[in-house]
PDB file of C-alpha atoms in Angstrom:
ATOM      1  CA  UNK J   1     184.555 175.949-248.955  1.00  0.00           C
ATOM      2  CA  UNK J   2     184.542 178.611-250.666  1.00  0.00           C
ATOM      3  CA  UNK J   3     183.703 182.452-249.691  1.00  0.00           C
ATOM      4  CA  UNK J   4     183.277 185.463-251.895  1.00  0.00           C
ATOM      5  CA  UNK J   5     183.373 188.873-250.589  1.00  0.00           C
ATOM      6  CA  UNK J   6     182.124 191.865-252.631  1.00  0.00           C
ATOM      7  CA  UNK J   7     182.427 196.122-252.288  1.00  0.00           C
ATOM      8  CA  UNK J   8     180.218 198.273-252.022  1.00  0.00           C
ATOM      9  CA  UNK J   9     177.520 196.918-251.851  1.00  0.00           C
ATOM     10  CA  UNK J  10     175.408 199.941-252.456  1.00  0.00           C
ATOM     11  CA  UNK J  11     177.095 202.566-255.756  1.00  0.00           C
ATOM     12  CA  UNK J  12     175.808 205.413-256.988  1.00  0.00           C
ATOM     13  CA  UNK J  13     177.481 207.456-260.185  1.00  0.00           C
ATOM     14  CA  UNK J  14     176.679 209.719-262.421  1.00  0.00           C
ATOM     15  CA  UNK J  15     175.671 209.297-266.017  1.00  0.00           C
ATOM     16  CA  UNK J  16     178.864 208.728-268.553  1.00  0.00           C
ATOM     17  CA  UNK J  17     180.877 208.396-265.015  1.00  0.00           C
ATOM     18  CA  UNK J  18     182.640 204.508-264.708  1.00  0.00           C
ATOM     19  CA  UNK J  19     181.898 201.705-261.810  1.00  0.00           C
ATOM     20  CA  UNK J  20     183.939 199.717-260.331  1.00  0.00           C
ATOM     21  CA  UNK J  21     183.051 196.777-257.930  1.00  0.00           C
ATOM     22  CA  UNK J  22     185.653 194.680-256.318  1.00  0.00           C
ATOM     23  CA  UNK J  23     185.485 190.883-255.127  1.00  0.00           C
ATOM     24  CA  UNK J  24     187.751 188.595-252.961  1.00  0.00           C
ATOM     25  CA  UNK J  25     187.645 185.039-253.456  1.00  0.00           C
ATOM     26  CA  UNK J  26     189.132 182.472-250.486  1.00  0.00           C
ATOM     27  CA  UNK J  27     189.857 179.349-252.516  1.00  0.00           C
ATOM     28  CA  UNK J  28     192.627 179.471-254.915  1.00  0.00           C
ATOM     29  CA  UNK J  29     191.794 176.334-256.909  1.00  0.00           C
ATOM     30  CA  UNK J  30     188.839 178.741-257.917  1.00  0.00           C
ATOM     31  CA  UNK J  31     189.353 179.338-261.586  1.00  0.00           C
ATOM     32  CA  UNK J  32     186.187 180.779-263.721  1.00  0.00           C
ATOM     33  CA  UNK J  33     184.605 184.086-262.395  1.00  0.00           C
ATOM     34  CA  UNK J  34     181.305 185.298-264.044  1.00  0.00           C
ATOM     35  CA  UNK J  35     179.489 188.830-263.400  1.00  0.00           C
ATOM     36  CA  UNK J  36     175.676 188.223-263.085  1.00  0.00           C
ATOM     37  CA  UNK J  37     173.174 191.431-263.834  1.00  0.00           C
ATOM     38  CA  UNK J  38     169.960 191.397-262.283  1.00  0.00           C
ATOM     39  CA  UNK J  39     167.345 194.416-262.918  1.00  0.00           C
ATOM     40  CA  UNK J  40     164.426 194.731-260.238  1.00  0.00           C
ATOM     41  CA  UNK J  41     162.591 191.968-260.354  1.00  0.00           C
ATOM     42  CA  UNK J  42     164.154 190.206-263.105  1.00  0.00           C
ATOM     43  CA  UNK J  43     166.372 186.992-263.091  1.00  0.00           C
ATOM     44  CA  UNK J  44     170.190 187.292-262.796  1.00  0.00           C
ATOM     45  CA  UNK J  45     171.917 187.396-266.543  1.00  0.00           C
ATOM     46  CA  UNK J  46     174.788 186.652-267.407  1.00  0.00           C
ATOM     47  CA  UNK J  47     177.177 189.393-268.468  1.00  0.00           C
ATOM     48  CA  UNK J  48     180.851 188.792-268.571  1.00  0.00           C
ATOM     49  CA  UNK J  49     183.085 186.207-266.905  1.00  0.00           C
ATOM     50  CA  UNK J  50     186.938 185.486-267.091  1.00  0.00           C
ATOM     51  CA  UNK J  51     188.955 182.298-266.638  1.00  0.00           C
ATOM     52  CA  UNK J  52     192.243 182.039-263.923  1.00  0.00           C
ATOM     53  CA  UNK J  53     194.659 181.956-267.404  1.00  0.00           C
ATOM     54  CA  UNK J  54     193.738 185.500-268.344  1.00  0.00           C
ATOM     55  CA  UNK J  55     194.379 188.499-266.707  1.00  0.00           C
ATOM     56  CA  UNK J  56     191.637 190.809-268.301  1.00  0.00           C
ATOM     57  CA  UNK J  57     188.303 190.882-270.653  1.00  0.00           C
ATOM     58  CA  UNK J  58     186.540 193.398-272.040  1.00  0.00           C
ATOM     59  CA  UNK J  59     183.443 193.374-273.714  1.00  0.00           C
ATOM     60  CA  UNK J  60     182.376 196.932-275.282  1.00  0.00           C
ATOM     61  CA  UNK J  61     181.971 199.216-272.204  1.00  0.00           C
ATOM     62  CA  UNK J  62     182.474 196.363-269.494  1.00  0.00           C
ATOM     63  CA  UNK J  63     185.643 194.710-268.400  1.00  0.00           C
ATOM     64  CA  UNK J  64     186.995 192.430-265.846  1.00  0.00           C
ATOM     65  CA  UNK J  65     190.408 192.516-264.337  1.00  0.00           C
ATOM     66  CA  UNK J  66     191.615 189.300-262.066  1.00  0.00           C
ATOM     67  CA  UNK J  67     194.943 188.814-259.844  1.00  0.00           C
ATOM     68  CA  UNK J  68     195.343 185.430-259.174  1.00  0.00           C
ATOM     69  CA  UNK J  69     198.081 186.241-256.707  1.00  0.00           C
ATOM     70  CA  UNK J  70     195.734 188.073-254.668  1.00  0.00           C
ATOM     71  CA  UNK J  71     192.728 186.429-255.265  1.00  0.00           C
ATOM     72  CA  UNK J  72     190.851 189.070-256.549  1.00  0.00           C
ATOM     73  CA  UNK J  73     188.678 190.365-259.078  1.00  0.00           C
ATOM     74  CA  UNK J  74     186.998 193.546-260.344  1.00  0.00           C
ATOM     75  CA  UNK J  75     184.282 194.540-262.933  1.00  0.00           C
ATOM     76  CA  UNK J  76     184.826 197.705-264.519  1.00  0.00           C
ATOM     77  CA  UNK J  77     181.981 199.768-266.258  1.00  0.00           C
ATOM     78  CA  UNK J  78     182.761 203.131-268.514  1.00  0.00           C
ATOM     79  CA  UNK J  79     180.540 205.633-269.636  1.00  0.00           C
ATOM     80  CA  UNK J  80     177.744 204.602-267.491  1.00  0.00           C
ATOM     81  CA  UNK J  81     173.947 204.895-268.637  1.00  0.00           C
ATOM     82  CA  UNK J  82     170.372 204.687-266.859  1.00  0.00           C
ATOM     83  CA  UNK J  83     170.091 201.422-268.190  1.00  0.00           C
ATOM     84  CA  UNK J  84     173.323 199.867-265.983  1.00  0.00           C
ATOM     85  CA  UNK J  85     171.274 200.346-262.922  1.00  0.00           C
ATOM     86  CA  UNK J  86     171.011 196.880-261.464  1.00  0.00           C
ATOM     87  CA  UNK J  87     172.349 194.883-258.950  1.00  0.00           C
ATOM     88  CA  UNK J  88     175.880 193.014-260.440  1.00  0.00           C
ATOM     89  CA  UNK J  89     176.650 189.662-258.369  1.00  0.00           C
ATOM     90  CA  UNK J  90     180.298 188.674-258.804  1.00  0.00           C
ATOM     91  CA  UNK J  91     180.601 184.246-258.330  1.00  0.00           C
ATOM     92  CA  UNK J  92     183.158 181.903-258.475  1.00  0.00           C
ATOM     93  CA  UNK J  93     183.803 178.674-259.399  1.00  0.00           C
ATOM     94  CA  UNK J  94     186.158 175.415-259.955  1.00  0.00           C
ATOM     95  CA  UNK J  95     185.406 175.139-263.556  1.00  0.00           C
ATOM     96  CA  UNK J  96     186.662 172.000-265.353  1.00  0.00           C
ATOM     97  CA  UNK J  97     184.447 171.462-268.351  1.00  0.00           C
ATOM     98  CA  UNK J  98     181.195 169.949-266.856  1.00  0.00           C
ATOM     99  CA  UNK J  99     179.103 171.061-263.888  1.00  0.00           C
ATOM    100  CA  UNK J 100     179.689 172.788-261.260  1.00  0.00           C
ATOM    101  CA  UNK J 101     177.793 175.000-258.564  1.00  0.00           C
ATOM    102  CA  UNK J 102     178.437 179.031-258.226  1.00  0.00           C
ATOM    103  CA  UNK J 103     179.433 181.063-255.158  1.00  0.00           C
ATOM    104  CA  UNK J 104     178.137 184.487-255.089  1.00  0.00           C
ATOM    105  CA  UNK J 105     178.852 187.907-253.684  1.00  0.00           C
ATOM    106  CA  UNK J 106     176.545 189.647-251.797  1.00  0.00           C
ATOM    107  CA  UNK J 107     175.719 191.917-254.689  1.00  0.00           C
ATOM    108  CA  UNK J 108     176.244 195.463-255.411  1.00  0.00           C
ATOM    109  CA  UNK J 109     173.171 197.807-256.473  1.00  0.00           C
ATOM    110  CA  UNK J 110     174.442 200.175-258.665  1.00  0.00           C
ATOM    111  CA  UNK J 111     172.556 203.337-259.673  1.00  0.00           C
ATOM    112  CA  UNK J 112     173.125 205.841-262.442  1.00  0.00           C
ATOM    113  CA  UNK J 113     171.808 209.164-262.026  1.00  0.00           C
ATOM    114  CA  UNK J 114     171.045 211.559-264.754  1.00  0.00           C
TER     115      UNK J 114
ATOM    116  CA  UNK O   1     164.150 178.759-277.897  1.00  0.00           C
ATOM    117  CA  UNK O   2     162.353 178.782-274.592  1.00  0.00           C
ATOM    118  CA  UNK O   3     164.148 179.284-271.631  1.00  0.00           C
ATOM    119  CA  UNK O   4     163.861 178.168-267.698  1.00  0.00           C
ATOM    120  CA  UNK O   5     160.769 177.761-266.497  1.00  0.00           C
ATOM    121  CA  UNK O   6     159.686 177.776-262.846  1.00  0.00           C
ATOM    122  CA  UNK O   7     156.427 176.918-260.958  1.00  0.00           C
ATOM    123  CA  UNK O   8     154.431 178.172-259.346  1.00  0.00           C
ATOM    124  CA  UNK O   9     155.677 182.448-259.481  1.00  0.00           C
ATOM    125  CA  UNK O  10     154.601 182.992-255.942  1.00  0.00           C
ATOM    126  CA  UNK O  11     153.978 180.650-253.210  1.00  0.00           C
ATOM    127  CA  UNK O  12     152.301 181.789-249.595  1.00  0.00           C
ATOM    128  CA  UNK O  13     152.063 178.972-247.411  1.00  0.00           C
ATOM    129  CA  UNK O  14     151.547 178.071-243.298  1.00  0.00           C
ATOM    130  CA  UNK O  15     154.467 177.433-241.207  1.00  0.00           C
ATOM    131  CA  UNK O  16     154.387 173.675-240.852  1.00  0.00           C
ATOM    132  CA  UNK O  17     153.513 172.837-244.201  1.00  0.00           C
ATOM    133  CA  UNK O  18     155.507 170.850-247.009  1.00  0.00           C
ATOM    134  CA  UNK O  19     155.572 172.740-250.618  1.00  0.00           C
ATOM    135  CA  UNK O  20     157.023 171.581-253.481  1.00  0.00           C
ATOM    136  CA  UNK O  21     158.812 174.394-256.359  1.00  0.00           C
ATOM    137  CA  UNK O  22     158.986 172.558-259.769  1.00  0.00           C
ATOM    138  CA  UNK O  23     161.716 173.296-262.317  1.00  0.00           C
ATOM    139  CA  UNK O  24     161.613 173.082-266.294  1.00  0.00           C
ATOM    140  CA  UNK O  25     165.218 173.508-267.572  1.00  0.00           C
ATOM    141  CA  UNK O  26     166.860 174.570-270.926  1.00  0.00           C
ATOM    142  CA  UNK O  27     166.271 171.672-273.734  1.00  0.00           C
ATOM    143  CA  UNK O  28     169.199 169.782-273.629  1.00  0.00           C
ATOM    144  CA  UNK O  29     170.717 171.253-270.802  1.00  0.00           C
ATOM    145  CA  UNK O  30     172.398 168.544-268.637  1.00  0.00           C
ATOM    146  CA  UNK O  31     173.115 170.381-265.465  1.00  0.00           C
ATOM    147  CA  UNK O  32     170.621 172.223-263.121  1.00  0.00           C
ATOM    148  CA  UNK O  33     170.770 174.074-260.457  1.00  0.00           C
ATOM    149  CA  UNK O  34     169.101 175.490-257.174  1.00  0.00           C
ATOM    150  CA  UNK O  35     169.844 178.543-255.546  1.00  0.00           C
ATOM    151  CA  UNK O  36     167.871 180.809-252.653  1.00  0.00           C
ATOM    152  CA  UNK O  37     167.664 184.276-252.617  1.00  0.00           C
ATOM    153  CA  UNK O  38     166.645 186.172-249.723  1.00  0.00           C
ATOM    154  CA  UNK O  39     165.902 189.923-249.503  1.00  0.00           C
ATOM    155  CA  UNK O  40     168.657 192.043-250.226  1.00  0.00           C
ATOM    156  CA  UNK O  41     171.076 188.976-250.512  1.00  0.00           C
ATOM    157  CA  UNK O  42     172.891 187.275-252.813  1.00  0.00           C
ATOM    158  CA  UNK O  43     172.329 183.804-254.564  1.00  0.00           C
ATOM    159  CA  UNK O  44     172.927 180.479-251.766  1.00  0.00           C
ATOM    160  CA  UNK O  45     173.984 177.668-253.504  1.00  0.00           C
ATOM    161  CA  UNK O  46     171.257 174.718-252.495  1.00  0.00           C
ATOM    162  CA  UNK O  47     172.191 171.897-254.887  1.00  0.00           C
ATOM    163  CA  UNK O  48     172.933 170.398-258.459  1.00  0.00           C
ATOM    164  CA  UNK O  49     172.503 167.867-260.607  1.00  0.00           C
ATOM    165  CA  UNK O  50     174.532 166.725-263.554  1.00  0.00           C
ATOM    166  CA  UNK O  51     173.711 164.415-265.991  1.00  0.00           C
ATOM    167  CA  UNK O  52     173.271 160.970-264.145  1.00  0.00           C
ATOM    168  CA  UNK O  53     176.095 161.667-261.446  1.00  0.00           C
ATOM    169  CA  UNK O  54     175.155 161.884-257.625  1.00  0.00           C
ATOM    170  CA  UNK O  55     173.869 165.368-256.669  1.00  0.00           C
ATOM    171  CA  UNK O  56     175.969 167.775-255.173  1.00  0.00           C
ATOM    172  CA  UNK O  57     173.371 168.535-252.281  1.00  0.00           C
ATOM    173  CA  UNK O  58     176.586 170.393-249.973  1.00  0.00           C
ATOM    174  CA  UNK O  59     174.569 173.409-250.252  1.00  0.00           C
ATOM    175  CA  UNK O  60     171.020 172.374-248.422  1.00  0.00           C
ATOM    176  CA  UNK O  61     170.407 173.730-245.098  1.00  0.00           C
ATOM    177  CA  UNK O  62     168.937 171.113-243.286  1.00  0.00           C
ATOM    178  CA  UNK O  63     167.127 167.698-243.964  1.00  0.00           C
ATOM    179  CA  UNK O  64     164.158 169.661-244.308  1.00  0.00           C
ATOM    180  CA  UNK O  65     165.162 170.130-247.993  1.00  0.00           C
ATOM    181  CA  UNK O  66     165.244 167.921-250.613  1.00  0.00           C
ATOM    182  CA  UNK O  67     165.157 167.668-254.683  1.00  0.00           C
ATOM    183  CA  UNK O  68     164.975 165.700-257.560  1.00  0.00           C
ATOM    184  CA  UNK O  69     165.210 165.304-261.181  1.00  0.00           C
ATOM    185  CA  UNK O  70     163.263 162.926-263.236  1.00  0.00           C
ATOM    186  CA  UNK O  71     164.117 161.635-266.274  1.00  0.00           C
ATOM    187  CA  UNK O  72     167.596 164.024-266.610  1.00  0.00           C
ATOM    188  CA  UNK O  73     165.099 167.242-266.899  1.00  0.00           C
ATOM    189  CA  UNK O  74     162.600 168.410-264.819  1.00  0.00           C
ATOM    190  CA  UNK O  75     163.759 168.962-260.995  1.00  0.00           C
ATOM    191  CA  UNK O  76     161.897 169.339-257.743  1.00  0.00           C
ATOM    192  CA  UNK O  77     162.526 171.038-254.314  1.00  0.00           C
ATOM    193  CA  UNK O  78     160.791 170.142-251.842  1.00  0.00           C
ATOM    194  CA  UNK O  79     160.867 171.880-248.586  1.00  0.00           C
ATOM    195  CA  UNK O  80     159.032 170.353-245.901  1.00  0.00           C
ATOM    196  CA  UNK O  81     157.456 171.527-242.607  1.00  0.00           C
ATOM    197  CA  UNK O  82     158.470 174.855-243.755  1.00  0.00           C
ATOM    198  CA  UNK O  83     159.827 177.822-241.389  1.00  0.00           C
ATOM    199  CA  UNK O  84     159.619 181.473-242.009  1.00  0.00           C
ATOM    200  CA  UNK O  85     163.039 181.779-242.069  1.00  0.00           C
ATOM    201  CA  UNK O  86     162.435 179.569-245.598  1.00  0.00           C
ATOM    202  CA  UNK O  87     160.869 182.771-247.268  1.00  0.00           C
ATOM    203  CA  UNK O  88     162.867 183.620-250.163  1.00  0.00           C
ATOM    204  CA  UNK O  89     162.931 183.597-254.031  1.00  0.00           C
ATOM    205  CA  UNK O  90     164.070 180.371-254.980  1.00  0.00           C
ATOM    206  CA  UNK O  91     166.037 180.127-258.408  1.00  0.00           C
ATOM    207  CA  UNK O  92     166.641 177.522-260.664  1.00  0.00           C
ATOM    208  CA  UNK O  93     169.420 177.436-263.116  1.00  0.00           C
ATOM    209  CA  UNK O  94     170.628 174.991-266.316  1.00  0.00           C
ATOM    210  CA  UNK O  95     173.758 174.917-268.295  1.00  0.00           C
ATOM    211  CA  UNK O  96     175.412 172.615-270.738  1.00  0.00           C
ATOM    212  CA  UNK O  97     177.664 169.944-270.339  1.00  0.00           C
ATOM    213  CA  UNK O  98     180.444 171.183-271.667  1.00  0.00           C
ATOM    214  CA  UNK O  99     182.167 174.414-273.005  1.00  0.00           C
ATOM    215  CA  UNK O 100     184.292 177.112-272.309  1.00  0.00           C
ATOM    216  CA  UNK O 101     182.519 178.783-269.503  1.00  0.00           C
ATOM    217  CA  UNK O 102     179.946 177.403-267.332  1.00  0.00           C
ATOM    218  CA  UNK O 103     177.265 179.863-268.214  1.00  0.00           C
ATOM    219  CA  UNK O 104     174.225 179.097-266.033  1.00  0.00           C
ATOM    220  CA  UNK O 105     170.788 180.289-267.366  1.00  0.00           C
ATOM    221  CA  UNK O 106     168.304 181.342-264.782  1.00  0.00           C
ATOM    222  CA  UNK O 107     165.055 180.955-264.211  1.00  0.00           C
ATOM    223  CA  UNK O 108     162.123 183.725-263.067  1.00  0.00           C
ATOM    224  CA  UNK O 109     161.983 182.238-259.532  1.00  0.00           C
ATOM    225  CA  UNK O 110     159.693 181.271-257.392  1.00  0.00           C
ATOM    226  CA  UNK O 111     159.263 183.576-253.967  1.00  0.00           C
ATOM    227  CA  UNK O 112     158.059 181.862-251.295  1.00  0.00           C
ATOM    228  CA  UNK O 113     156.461 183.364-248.363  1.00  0.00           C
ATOM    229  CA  UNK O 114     156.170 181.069-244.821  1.00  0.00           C
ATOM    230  CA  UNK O 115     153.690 183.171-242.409  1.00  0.00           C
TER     231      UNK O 115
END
């Protein structure tokens, strides 16, 4: 099946600084990645995702990057602020219109200092 | 519109004992999900249901665990003679059928604690 692997798994940056987290996925028929946020005690939202025929999305301050070839994917944040301190779960998936189940990173607490 | 809904928010029970979580979906979502969370980890896939297709129930640890959903909505795990290595905060997710990503909603969780 399939295994996710995500680094670090503990960040810390400064205000207005950018994040990056990186993830590994094992199965390449994986093809739909999402980025789940989840604040302390508060359920996981989610906050950007990309699909296997792109190579990059970007959403306002947050982007993700994917390479196929090497089976792995990164979320990029810029300009950082208090409010980005969470824990971001990368996940993959074999995504072909209808249902289908998630597998998650380990997670990554991110913290942005002042 | 309302979103998922989980039952109870906190569950402390005796090792031993069976407990059932309950799960209220998304209106009109078809698919629903269970995953486990425990401290400082990330989200374990458990099982899902789609529509009126067999369950994917790969995920579940043992035959200790089970779940249904009645009526294509509401969903139930149930965990039975329950071990402490159970304790965890147990989500429950819905999406849509179809679309062009496979957004899954989440629910607040229920933590369960096995002494």
């Amino acid at each position: 099946g399939e295994n996710v692997e995500q680094h670090p798994s503990t960040l810390s940056v400064q205000e207005g600084d950018s994040a990056v987290i990186k993830c590994t996925y094992s199965d390449s028929a994986s093809n739909y990645f999402p980025w789940y946020k989840q604040e302390l005690g508060k359920r996981p939202q989610l906050i950007i995702d990309i699909r296997s025929n792109v190579g990059e999305k970007k959403d306002q301050r947050i982007a993700v990057t994917l390479n196929k070839t090497a089976k792995h994917f990164s979320l990029h944040i810029t300009e950082t602020q208090p409010e980005d301190s969470a824990v971001y779960f990368c996940a993959a998936s074999i995504w072909a219109g209808t249902a289908s189940k998630l597998t998650f990173g380990t997670g990554t607490r991110l913290q942005v200092t002042l | 519109g309302a979103g998922v809904s989980q039952s109870p928010s906190n569950k402390v029970t005796e090792k031993g004992k069976d407990v059932e979580l309950r799960c209220d979906p998304i209106s009109g979502h078809t698919a629903l999900y269970w995953y486990r969370q425990s401290l400082g980890q990330g989200l374990e896939f458990l099982i899902y249901f789609q529509g009126n297709s067999a369950p994917d129930k790969s995920g579940l640890p043992s035959d200790r665990f089970s779940a249904e959903r009645t009526g294509g909505s509401v969903s139930t795990l149930t965990i039975q003679r329950t071990q402490q290595e159970d304790s965890a905060v147990y989500l429950c997710a819905s999406s849509a059928r179809q679309g062009a990503r496979n957004e899954q909603f989440f629910g607040p969780g229920t933590r369960l604690t096995v002494l």
